[in-house]
mmCIF file of C-alpha atoms and ligand atoms in Angstrom:
data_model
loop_
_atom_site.group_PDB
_atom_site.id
_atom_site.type_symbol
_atom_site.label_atom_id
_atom_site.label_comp_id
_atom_site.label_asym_id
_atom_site.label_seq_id
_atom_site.Cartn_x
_atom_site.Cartn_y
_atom_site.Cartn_z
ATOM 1 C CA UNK A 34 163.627 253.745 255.156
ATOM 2 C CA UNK A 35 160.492 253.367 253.289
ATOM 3 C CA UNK A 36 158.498 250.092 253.158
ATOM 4 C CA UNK A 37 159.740 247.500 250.328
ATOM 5 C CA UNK A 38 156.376 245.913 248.722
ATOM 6 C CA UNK A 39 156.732 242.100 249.470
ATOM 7 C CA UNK A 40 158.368 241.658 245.295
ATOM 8 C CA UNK A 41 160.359 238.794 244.604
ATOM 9 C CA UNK A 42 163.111 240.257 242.665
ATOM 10 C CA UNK A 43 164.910 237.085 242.688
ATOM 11 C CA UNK A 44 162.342 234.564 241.291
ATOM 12 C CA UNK A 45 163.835 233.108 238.165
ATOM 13 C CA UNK A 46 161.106 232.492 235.857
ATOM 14 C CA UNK A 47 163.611 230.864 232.645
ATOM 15 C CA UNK A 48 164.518 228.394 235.122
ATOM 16 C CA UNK A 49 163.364 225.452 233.342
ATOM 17 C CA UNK A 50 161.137 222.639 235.078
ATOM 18 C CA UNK A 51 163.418 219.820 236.215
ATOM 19 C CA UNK A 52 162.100 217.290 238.761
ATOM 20 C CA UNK A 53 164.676 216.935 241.055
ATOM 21 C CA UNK A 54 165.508 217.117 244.757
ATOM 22 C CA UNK A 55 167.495 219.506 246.142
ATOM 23 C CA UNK A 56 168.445 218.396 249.661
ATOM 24 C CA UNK A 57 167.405 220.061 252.987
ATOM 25 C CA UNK A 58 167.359 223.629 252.834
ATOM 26 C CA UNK A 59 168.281 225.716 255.867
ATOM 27 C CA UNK A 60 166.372 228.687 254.474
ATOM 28 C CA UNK A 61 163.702 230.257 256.161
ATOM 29 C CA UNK A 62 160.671 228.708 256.247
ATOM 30 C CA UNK A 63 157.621 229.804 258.181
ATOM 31 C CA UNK A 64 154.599 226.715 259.036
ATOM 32 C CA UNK A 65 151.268 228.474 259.197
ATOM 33 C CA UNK A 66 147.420 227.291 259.717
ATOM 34 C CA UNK A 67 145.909 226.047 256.456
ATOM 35 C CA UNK A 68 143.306 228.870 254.690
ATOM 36 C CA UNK A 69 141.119 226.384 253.204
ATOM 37 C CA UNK A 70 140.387 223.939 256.339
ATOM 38 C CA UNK A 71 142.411 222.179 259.340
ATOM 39 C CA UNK A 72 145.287 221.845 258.362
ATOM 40 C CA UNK A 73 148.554 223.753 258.017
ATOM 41 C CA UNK A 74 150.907 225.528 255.426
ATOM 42 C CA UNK A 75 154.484 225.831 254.502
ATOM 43 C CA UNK A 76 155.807 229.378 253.482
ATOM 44 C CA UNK A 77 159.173 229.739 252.517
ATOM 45 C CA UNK A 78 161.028 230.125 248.956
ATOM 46 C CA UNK A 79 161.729 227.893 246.821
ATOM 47 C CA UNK A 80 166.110 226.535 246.774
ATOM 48 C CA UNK A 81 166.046 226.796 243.394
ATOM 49 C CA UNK A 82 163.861 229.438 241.364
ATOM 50 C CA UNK A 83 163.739 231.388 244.134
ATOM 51 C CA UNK A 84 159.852 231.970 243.682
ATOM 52 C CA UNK A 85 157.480 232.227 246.500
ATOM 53 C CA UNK A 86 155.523 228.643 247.565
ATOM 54 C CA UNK A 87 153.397 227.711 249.466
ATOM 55 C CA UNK A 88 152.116 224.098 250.567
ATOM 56 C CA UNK A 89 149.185 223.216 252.452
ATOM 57 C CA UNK A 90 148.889 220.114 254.408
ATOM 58 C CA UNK A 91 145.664 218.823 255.960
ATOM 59 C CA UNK A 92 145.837 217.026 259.141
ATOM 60 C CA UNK A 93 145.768 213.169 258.441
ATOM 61 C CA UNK A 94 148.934 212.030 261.233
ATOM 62 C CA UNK A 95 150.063 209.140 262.390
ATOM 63 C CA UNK A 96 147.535 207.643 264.569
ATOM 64 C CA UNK A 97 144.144 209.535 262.919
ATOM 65 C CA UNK A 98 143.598 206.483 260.591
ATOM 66 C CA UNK A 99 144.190 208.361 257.465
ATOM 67 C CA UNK A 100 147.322 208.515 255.787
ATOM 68 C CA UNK A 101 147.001 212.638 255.374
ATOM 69 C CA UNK A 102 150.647 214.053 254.904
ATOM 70 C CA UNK A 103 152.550 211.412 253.329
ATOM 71 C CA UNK A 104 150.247 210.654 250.627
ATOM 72 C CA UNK A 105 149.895 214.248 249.046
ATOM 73 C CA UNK A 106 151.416 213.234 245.803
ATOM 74 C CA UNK A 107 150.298 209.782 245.579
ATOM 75 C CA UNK A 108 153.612 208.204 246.073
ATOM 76 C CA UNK A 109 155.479 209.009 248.819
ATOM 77 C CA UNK A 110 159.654 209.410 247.554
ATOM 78 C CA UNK A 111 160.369 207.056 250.913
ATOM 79 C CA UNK A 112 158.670 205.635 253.191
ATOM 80 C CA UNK A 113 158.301 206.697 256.929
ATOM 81 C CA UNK A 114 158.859 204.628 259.652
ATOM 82 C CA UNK A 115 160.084 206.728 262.036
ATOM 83 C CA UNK A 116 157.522 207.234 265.263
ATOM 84 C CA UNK A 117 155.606 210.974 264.713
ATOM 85 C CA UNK A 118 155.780 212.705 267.625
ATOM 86 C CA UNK A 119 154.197 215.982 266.042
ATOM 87 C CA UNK A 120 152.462 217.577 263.148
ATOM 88 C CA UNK A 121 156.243 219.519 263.393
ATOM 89 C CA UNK A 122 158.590 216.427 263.064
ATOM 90 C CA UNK A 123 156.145 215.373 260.075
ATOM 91 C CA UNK A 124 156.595 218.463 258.384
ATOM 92 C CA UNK A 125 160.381 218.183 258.446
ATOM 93 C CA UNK A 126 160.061 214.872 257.500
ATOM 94 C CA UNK A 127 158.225 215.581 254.363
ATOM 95 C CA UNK A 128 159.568 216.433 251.150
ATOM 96 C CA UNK A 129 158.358 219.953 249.717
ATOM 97 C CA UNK A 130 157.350 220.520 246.385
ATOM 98 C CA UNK A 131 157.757 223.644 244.299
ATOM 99 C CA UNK A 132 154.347 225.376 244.323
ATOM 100 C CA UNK A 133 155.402 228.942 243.212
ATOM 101 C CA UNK A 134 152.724 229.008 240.845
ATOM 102 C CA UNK A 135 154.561 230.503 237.472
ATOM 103 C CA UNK A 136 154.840 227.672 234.609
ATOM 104 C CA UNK A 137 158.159 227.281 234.316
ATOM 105 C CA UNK A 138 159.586 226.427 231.048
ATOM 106 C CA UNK A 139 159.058 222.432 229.832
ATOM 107 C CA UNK A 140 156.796 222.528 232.656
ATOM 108 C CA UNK A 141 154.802 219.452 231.737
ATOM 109 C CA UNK A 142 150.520 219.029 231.400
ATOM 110 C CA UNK A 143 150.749 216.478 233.992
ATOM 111 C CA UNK A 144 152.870 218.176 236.406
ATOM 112 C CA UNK A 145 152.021 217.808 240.180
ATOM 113 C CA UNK A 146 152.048 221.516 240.993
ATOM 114 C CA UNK A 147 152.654 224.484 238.919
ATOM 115 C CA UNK A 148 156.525 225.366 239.779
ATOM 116 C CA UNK A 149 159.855 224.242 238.603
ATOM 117 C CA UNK A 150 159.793 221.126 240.414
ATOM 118 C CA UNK A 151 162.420 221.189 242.584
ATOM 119 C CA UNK A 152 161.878 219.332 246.083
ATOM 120 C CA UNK A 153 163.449 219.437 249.034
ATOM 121 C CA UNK A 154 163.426 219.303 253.182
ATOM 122 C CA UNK A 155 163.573 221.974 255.178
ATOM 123 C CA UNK A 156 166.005 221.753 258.224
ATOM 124 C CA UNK A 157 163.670 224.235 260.864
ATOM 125 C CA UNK A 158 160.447 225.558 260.799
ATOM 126 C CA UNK A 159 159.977 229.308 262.291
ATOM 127 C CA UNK A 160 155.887 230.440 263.307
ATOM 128 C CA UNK A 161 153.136 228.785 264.026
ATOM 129 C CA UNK A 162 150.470 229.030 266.540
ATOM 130 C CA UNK A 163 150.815 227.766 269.763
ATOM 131 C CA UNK A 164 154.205 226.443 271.116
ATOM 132 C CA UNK A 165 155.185 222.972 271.019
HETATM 133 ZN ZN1 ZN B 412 160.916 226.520 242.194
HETATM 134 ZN ZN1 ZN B 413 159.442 229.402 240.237
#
């Protein structure tokens, strides 16, 4: 009955860094206005250590002149030619990056984020401000 503290038990830090991608991932994951500017921010867990991570995405659609979501890491892994209809249908469109922040093992200097570099889709997003 009492209040569980908000601990991953499950986040397994010996998984060792392996760039791969997982596939979409049905789990839950929660879209959120960015803390450090316009923007917004992907909450969820990660498919495959199980940590905590969170992206941030500034605004930068289809349409604003800048290429914004899609060219996060440089090198987008495909390219989009679908027609964005929302900042939503972009965000399932992208592919996620582990950002759970813990150095996994053979984690490498250059290494985009700090994780175990797993990447992935995510099938739904659940939160948000505003309905759409
Ligand atoms: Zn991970
Ligand atoms: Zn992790």
């Amino acid at each position: 009955m009492s209040e569980a503290p908000p601990v991953n038990h499950n986040h397994n830090h010996s998984t060792t860094y392996l760039e791969t991608y997982v596939g979409v991932v049905a789990g839950d994951f929660v879209r959120r206005d960015a803390e450090s500017g316009p923007g917004l921010r992907i909450e969820g867990t990660c498919p495959r250590c199980q940590g905590g991570t969170v992206s941030e995405y500034p605004y930068g659609l289809a349409g604003t002149g800048t290429k914004g979501i899609f060219s996060r890491r440089g090198a987008a892994p495909a390219p989009v030619s679908v027609p964005v209809s929302g900042e939503e249908t972009a965000l399932l469109r992208e592919v996620h990056f582990c950002e759970c922040g813990h150095p996994h093992p053979d984690l490498p200097a250059d290494a985009p984020f700090v994780g175990c570099g797993a990447s992935w889709r995510v099938a739904a997003l659940s939160g948000g401000a505003g309905g759409g």
